[in-house]
Coordinates of C-alpha atoms and ligand atoms in Angstrom, one line a residue:
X12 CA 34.0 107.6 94.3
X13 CA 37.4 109.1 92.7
X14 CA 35.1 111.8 91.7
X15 CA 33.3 112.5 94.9
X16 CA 36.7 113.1 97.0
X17 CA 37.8 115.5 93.7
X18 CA 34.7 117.2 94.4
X19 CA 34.6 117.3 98.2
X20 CA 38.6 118.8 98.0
X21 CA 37.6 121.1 95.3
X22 CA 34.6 122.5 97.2
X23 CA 36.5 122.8 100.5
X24 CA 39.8 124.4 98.9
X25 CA 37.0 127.4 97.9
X26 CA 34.8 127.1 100.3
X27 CA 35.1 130.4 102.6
X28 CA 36.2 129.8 106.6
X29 CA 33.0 130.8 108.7
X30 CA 35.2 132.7 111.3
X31 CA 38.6 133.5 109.6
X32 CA 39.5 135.7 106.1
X33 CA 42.5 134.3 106.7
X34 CA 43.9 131.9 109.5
X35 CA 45.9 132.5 112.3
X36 CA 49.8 132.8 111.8
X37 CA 53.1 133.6 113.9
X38 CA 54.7 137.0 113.8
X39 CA 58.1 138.1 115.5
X40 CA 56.9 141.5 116.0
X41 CA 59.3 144.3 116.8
X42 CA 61.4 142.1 119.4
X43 CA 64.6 142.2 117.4
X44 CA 66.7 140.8 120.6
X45 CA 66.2 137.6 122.6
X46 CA 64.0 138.4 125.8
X47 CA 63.7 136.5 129.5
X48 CA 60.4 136.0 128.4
X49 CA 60.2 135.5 124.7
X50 CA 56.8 136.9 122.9
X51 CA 55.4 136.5 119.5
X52 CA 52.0 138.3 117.7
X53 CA 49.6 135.5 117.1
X54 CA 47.6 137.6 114.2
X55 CA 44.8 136.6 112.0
X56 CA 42.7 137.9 109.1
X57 CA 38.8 138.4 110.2
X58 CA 36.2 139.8 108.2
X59 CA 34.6 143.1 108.3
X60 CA 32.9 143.1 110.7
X61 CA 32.9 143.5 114.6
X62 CA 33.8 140.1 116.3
X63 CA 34.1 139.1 120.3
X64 CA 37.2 137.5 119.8
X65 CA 39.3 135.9 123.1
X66 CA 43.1 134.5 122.7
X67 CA 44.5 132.2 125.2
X68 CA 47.8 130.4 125.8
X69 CA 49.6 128.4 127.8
X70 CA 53.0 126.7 128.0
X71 CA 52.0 124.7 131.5
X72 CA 48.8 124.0 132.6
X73 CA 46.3 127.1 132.9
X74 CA 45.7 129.1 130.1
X75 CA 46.5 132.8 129.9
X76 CA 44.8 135.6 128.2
X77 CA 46.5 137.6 125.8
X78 CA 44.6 141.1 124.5
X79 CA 43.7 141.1 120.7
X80 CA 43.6 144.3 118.7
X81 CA 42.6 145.3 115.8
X82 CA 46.0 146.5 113.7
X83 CA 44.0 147.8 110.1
X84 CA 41.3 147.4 107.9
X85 CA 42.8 146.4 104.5
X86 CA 40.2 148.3 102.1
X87 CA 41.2 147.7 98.4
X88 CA 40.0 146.6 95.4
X89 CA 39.6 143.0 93.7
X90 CA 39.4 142.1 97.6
X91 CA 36.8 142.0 100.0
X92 CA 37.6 144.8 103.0
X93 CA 39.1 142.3 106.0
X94 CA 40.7 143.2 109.2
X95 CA 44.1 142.0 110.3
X96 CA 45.0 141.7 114.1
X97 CA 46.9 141.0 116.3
X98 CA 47.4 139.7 119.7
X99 CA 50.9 139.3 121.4
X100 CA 52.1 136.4 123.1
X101 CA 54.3 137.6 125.6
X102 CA 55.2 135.4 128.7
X103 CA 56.5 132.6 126.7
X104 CA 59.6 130.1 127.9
X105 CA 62.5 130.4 125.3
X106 CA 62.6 127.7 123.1
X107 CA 59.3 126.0 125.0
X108 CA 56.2 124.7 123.0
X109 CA 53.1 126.3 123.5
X110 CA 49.3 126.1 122.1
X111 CA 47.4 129.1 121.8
X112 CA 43.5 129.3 121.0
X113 CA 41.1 131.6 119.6
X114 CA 37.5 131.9 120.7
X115 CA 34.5 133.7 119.1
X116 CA 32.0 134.7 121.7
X117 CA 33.7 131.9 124.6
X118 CA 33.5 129.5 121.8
X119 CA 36.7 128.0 121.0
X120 CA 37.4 127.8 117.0
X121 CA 41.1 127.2 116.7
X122 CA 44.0 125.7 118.5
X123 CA 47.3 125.4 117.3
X124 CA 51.1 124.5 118.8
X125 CA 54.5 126.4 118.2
X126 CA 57.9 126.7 119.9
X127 CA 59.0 129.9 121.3
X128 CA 62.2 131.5 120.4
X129 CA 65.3 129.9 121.4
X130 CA 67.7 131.6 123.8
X131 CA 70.8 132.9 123.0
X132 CA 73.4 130.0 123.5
X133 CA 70.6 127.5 121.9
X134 CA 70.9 125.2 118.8
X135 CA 68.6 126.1 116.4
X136 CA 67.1 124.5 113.3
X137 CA 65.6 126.8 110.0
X138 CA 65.0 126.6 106.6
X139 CA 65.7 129.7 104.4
X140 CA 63.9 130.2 100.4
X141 CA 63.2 133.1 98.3
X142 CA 61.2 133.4 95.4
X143 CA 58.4 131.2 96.0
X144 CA 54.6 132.4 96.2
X145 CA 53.6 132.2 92.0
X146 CA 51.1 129.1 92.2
X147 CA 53.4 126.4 90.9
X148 CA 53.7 122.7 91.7
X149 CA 57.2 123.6 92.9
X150 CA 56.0 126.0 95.2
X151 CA 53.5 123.2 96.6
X152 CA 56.1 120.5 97.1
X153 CA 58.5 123.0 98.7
X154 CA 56.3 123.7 101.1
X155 CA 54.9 119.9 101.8
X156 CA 58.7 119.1 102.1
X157 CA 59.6 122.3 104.9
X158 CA 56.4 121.2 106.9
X159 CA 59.1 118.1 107.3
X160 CA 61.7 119.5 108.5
X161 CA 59.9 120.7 111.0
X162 CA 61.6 124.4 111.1
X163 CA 62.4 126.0 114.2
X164 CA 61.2 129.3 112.0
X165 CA 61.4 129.9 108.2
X166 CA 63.1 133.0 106.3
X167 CA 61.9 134.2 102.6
X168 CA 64.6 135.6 101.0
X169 CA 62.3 137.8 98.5
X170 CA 60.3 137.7 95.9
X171 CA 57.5 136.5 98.8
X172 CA 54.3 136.4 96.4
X173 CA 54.3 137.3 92.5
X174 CA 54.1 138.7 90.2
X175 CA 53.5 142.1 92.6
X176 CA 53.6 141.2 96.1
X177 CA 49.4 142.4 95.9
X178 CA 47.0 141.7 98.6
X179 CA 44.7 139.9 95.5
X180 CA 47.8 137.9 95.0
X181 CA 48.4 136.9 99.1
X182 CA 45.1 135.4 98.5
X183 CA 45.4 133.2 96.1
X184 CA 49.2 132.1 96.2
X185 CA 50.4 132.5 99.7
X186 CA 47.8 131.9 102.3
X187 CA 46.3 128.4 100.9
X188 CA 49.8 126.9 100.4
X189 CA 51.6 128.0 103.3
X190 CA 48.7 127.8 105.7
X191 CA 46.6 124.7 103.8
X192 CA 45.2 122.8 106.3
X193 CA 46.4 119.6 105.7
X194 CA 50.2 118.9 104.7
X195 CA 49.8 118.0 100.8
X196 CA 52.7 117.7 98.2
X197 CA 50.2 118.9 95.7
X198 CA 48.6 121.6 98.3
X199 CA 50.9 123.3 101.0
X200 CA 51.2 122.4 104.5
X201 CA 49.6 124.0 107.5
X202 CA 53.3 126.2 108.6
X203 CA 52.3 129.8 109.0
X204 CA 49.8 128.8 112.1
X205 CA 52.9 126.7 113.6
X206 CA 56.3 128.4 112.3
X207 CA 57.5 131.5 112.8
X208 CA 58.1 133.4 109.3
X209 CA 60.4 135.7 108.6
X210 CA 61.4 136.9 105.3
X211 CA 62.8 140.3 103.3
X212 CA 61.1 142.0 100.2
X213 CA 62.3 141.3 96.7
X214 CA 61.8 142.9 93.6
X215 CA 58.2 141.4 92.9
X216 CA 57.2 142.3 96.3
X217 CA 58.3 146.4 96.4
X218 CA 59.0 148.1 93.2
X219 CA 60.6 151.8 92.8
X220 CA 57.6 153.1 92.3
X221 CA 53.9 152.0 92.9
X222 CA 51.5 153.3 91.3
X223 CA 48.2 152.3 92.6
X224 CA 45.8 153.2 89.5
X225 CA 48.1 150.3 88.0
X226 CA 48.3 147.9 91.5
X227 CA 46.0 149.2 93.8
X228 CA 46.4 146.7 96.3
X229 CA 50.4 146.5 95.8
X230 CA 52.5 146.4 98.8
X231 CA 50.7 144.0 100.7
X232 CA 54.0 142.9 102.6
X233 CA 53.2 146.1 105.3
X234 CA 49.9 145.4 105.5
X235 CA 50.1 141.3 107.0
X236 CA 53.8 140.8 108.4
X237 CA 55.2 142.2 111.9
X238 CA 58.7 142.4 111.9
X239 CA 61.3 144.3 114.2
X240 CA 61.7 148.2 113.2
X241 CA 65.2 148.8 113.8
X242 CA 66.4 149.4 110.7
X243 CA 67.4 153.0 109.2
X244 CA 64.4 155.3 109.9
X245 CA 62.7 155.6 106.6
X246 CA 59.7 157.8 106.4
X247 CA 57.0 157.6 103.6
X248 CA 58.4 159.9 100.3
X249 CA 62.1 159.8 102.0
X250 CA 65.1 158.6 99.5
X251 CA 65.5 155.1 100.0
X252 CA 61.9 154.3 99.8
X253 CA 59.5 153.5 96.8
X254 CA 58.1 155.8 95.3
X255 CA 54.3 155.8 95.8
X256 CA 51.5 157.7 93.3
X257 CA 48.1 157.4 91.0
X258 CA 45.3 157.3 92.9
X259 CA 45.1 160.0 95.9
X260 CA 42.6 158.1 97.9
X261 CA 44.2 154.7 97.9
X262 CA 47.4 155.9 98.5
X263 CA 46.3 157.5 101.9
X264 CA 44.6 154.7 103.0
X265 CA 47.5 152.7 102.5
X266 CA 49.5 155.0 104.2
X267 CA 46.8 155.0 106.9
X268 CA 46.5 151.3 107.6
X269 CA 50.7 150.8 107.0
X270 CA 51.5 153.6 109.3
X271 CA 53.3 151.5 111.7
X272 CA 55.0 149.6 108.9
X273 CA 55.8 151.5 106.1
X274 CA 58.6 151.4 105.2
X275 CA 60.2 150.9 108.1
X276 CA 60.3 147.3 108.1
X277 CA 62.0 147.1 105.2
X278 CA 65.2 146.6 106.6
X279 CA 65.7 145.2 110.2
X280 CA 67.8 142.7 112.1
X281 CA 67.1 139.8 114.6
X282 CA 68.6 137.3 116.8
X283 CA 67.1 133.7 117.2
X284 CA 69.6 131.1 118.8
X285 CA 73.2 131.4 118.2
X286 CA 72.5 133.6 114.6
X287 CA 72.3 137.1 114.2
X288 CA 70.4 138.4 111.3
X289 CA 70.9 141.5 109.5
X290 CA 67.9 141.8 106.9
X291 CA 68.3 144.5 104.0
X292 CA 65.9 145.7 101.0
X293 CA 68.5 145.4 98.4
X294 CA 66.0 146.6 95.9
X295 CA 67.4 149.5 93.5
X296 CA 65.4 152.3 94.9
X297 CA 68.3 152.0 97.6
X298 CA 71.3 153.6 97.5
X299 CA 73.8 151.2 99.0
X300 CA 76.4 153.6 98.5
X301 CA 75.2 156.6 100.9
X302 CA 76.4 156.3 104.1
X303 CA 73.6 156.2 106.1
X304 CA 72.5 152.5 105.2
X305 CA 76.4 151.5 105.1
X306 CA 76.9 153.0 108.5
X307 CA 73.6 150.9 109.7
X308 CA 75.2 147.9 108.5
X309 CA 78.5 148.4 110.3
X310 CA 77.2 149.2 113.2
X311 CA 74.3 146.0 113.5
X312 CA 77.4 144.0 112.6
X313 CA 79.6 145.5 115.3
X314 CA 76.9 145.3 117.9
X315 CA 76.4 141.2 116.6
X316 CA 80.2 140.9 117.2
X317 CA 79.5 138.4 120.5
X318 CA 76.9 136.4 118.3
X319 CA 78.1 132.7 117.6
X320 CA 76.9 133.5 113.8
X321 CA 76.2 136.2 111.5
X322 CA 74.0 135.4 108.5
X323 CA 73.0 138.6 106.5
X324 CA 70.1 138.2 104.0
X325 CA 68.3 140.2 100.9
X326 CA 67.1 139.7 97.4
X327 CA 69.9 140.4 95.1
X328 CA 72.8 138.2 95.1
X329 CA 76.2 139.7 94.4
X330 CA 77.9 136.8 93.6
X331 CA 75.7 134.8 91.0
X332 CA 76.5 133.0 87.9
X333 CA 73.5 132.3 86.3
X334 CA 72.9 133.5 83.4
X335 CA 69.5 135.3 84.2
X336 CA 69.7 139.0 86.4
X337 CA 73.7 138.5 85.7
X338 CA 74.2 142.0 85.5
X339 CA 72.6 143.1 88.6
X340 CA 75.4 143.4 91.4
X341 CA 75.0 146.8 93.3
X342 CA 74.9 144.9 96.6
X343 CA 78.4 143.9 95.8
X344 CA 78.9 147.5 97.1
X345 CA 78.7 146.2 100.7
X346 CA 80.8 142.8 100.3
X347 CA 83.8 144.8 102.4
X348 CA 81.4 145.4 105.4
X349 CA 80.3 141.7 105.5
X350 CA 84.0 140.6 105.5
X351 CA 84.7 143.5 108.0
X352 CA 82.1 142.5 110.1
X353 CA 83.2 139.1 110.3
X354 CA 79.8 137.7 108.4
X355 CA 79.6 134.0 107.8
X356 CA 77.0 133.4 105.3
X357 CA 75.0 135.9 102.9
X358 CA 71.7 134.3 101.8
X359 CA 69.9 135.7 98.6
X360 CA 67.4 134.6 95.8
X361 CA 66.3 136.3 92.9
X362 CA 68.0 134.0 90.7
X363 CA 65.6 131.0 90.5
X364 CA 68.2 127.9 91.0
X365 CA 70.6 127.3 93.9
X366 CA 74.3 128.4 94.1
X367 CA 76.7 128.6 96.8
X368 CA 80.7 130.4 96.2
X369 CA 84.2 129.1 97.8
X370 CA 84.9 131.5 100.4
X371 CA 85.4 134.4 99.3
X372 CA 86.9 138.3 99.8
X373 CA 86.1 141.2 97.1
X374 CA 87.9 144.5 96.4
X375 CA 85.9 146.7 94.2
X376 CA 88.6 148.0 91.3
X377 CA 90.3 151.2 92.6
X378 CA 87.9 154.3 91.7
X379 CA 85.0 152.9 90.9
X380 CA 81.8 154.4 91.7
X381 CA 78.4 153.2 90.4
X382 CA 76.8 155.2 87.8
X383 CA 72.8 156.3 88.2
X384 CA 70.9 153.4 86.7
X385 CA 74.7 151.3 86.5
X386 CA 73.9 147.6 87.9
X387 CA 77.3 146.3 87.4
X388 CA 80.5 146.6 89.9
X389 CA 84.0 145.5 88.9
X390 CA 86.3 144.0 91.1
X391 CA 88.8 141.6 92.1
X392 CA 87.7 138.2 94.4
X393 CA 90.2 136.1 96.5
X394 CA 88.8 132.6 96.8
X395 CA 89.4 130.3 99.6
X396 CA 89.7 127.1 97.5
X397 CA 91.0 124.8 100.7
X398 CA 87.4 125.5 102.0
X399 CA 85.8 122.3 101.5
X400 CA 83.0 122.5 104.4
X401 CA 83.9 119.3 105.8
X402 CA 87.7 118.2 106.6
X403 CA 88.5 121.7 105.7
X404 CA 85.2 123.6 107.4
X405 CA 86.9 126.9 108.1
X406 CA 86.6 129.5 105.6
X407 CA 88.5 132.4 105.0
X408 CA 86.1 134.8 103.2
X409 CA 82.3 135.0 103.1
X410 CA 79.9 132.7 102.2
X411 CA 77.4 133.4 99.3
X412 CA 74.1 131.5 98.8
X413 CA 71.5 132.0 96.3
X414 CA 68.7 130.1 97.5
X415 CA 66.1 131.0 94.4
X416 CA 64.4 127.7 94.2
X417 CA 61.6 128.1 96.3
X418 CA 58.5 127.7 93.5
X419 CA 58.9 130.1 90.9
X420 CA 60.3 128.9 87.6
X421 CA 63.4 128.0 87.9
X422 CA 66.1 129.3 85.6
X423 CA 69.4 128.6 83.4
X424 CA 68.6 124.6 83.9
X425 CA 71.2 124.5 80.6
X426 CA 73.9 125.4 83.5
X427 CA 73.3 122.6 85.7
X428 CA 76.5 120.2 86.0
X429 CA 78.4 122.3 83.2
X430 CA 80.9 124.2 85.1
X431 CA 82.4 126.3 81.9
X432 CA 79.4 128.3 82.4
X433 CA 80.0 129.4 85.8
X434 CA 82.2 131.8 87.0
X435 CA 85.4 131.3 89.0
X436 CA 83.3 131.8 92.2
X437 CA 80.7 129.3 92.2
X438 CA 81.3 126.0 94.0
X439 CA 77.8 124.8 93.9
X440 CA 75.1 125.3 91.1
X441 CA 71.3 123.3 90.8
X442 CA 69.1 124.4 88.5
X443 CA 67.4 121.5 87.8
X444 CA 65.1 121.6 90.9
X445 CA 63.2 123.3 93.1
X446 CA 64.8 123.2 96.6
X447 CA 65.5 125.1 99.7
X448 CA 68.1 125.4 102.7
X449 CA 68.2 123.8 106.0
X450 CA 70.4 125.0 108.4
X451 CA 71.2 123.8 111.9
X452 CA 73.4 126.3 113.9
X453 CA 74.4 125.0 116.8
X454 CA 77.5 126.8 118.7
X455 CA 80.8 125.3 117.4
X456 CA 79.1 124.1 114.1
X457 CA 77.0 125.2 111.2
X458 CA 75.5 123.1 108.9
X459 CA 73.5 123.4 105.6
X460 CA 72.0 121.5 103.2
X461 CA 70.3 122.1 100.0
X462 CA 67.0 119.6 99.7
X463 CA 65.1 119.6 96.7
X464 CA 61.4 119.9 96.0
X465 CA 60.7 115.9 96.5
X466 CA 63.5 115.6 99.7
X467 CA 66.4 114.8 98.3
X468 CA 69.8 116.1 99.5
X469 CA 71.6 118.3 96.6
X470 CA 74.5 120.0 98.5
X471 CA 76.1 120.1 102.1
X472 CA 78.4 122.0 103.8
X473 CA 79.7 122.6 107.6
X474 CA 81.3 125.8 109.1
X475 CA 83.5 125.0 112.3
X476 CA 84.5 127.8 114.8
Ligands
FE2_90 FE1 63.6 138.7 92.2

């Protein structure tokens, strides 16, 4: 009997959808401000071929009709050609459920639920990991434990799907966790048809350069998520952007189906309840020193200066004391525009464990400027040692969270609970499990807590205005 179920779960985990290369899941799209009327892209992954496909939604009673398109053919190799759309959802109630449906020919084949973004003065509820997609029992659990928390949205702090962000590699390590039908500790859970993801690129998911007779399906981040495009203005082949070559062909088709995307969405920022985000490719094909991304920065800050919260997120911590990428702290290059802009918490990953600093304020060493191929940056840091994110819950300083934990394998375990091998920053450090943040930011109060792989509580803290 034992056998049997193996069998039937084994046989259905391959067994190919009838209707759906890949199903349905929740975009932002390019809405980077809260709206009236809140929308969202319901998008999907069909096959190749022409389909009669009808979407409907409704947050009352009658159902409305929302106009699918089709956004690209995704054409590469080790994958079958499929075709991604997208239909927007866009006379939703902020922060109101709604179900949504998808029909083949007047035949209904899908129905799921999700909450609409939350208005501007609205508590909100997310959970934040980076580093997550590479197949691993962590990665499973992770996600069975989210699916619990029942997120108002999620945010991947990078490193979305290993070991090269590759459309081959969405397929087997992203899509079947984080859209598994059933919620399974050793599966997934069913999130991306019912939460909202957002997330940033890491180093596994963009690279300096790409060269597609090595990953011809690389860079599959532009070709399946929908994100606002208000960051810088990067063009294809302009500084500040990977470097793409091999195979002529490839390359244009990419450049054909990711015209809308690439590499645009790169960087970008977003508002969803009382938190503004500001979202940055800290990957070292930037230069973080030039002022165009540094005036970017101040001025999505300044413009966020009425928001309850500012969270700003990418890859590359600046603050980490793990062992492992130890070296790597260009971003520290920006820590004066966080604290200038009044920033409250700086969420990263990269480094596979979980760490969180006292408050704190940095002043690069007089002179310094960073070298061409130089990852490290001197300095001095004032920590706020009174900060205690509960009696004491005001800090004076920024926040830094490396929130790494989120399925690949972890690192530096040897470091958990010896704090000789920190540095004088860190306040917080678990290596010794997988785990991810959950924060609740309300308007007076900000709360977030570390929970691990099988649900337990590993750290808390609470920001007061
Ligand atoms: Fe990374």
């Amino acid at each position: 009997m034992k056998f049997l179920t193996l069998l039937f779960l084994g046989l259905s985990l391959f067994a190919k959808d009838p209707y759906f290369f890949e199903k349905p899941y929740l975009q932002l799209g390019d809405r980077p401000k809260q709206l009236p009327q809140e929308g969202l892209d319901l998008m999907w992954i069909g096959y190749d071929k022409d389909v009669d496909w009808t979407v409907e939604y409704k947050t009352d009673q009658a159902w409305i009709k929302a106009t699918p398109k089709m956004l690209r053919r995704v054409d590469v190799t080790l994958t079958a050609a499929h075709r991604v759309y997208s239909a927007p959802l866009a006379r939703l109630k902020p922060g109101k459920p709604f179900t949504y449906r998808i029909s083949i020919a007047g035949k209904p084949i899908f129905e799921a639920s999700s909450t609409a973004r939350k208005p501007a003065n609205a508590a909100s509820h997310f959970v934040v990991f980076g580093d997550c997609a590479a197949d691993t029992t962590g990665q499973r659990a992770v996600a069975f434990q989210v699916a619990k928390e029942k997120p108002d949205y999620i945010f991947i702090a990078g490193d979305i799907v290993y070991s090269r962000g590759r459309v081959s590699e969405y397929q087997t390590k992203f899509w079947p966790v984080y859209n598994a039908d059933q919620a399974d500790p050793q599966v997934g859970a069913p999130l991306l048809r019912s939460t909202l993801f957002t997330g940033v690129i890491g180093n596994h998911d963009s690279q300096p350069v790409i060269d597609f007779d090595v990953n011809p399906d690389g860079l599959a981040f532009y070709n399946y998520w929908s994100l606002p495009l208000n960051g810088p203005a990067l063009r294809p082949g302009s500084k500040n952007t990977p470097e793409l070559k091999g195979n002529e062909t490839i390359k244009q088709n990419f450049l054909k189906a990711t015209s809308a995307t690439f590499p645009r969405m790169a960087n970008y920022s977003f508002d969803y309840g009382t938190v503004h985000w500001t979202v940055i490719d800290s990957n070292p094909y930037v230069d973080w020193s030039s002022a165009e991304f540094r005036e970017w920065v101040q001025a999505d800050l300044k413009a966020a200066s009425r928001a309850k919260w500012r969270i700003v997120a990418f890859h590359h911590p600046p603050f980490n004391s793990s062992k492992a990428h130890f070296k790597e702290q260009r971003i520290r290059l920006l820590a004066s525009i966080f604290e200038a802009g009044k920033v409250d918490l700086v969420l990263s990953g990269h480094v596979h464990n979980y760490q969180r600093t006292h408050p704190l304020t940095f002043e690069i060493e007089p002179g310094f400027t960073l070298a061409k191929g130089a990852t490290e940056v001197p300095g001095k840091w004032t920590l706020d040692k009174s900060f205690d994110g509960d009696k004491n819950a005001r800090p004076k300083g920024v926040l830094y969270i490396i929130t790494g934990a989120g399925g690949a394998n972890l690192y530096n375990r040897e470091q958990n609970g010896d704090p000789s091998s920190w540095l004088e920053f860190t306040n917080k450090f678990v290596s010794d499990t997988h785990s991810f943040s959950v924060i609740d930011a309300e308007e007076k109060q900000l709360k977030l807590r570390q929970v691990s792989a099988e649900g337990k509580e590993l750290d808390r803290f609470t920001l007061s205005r």
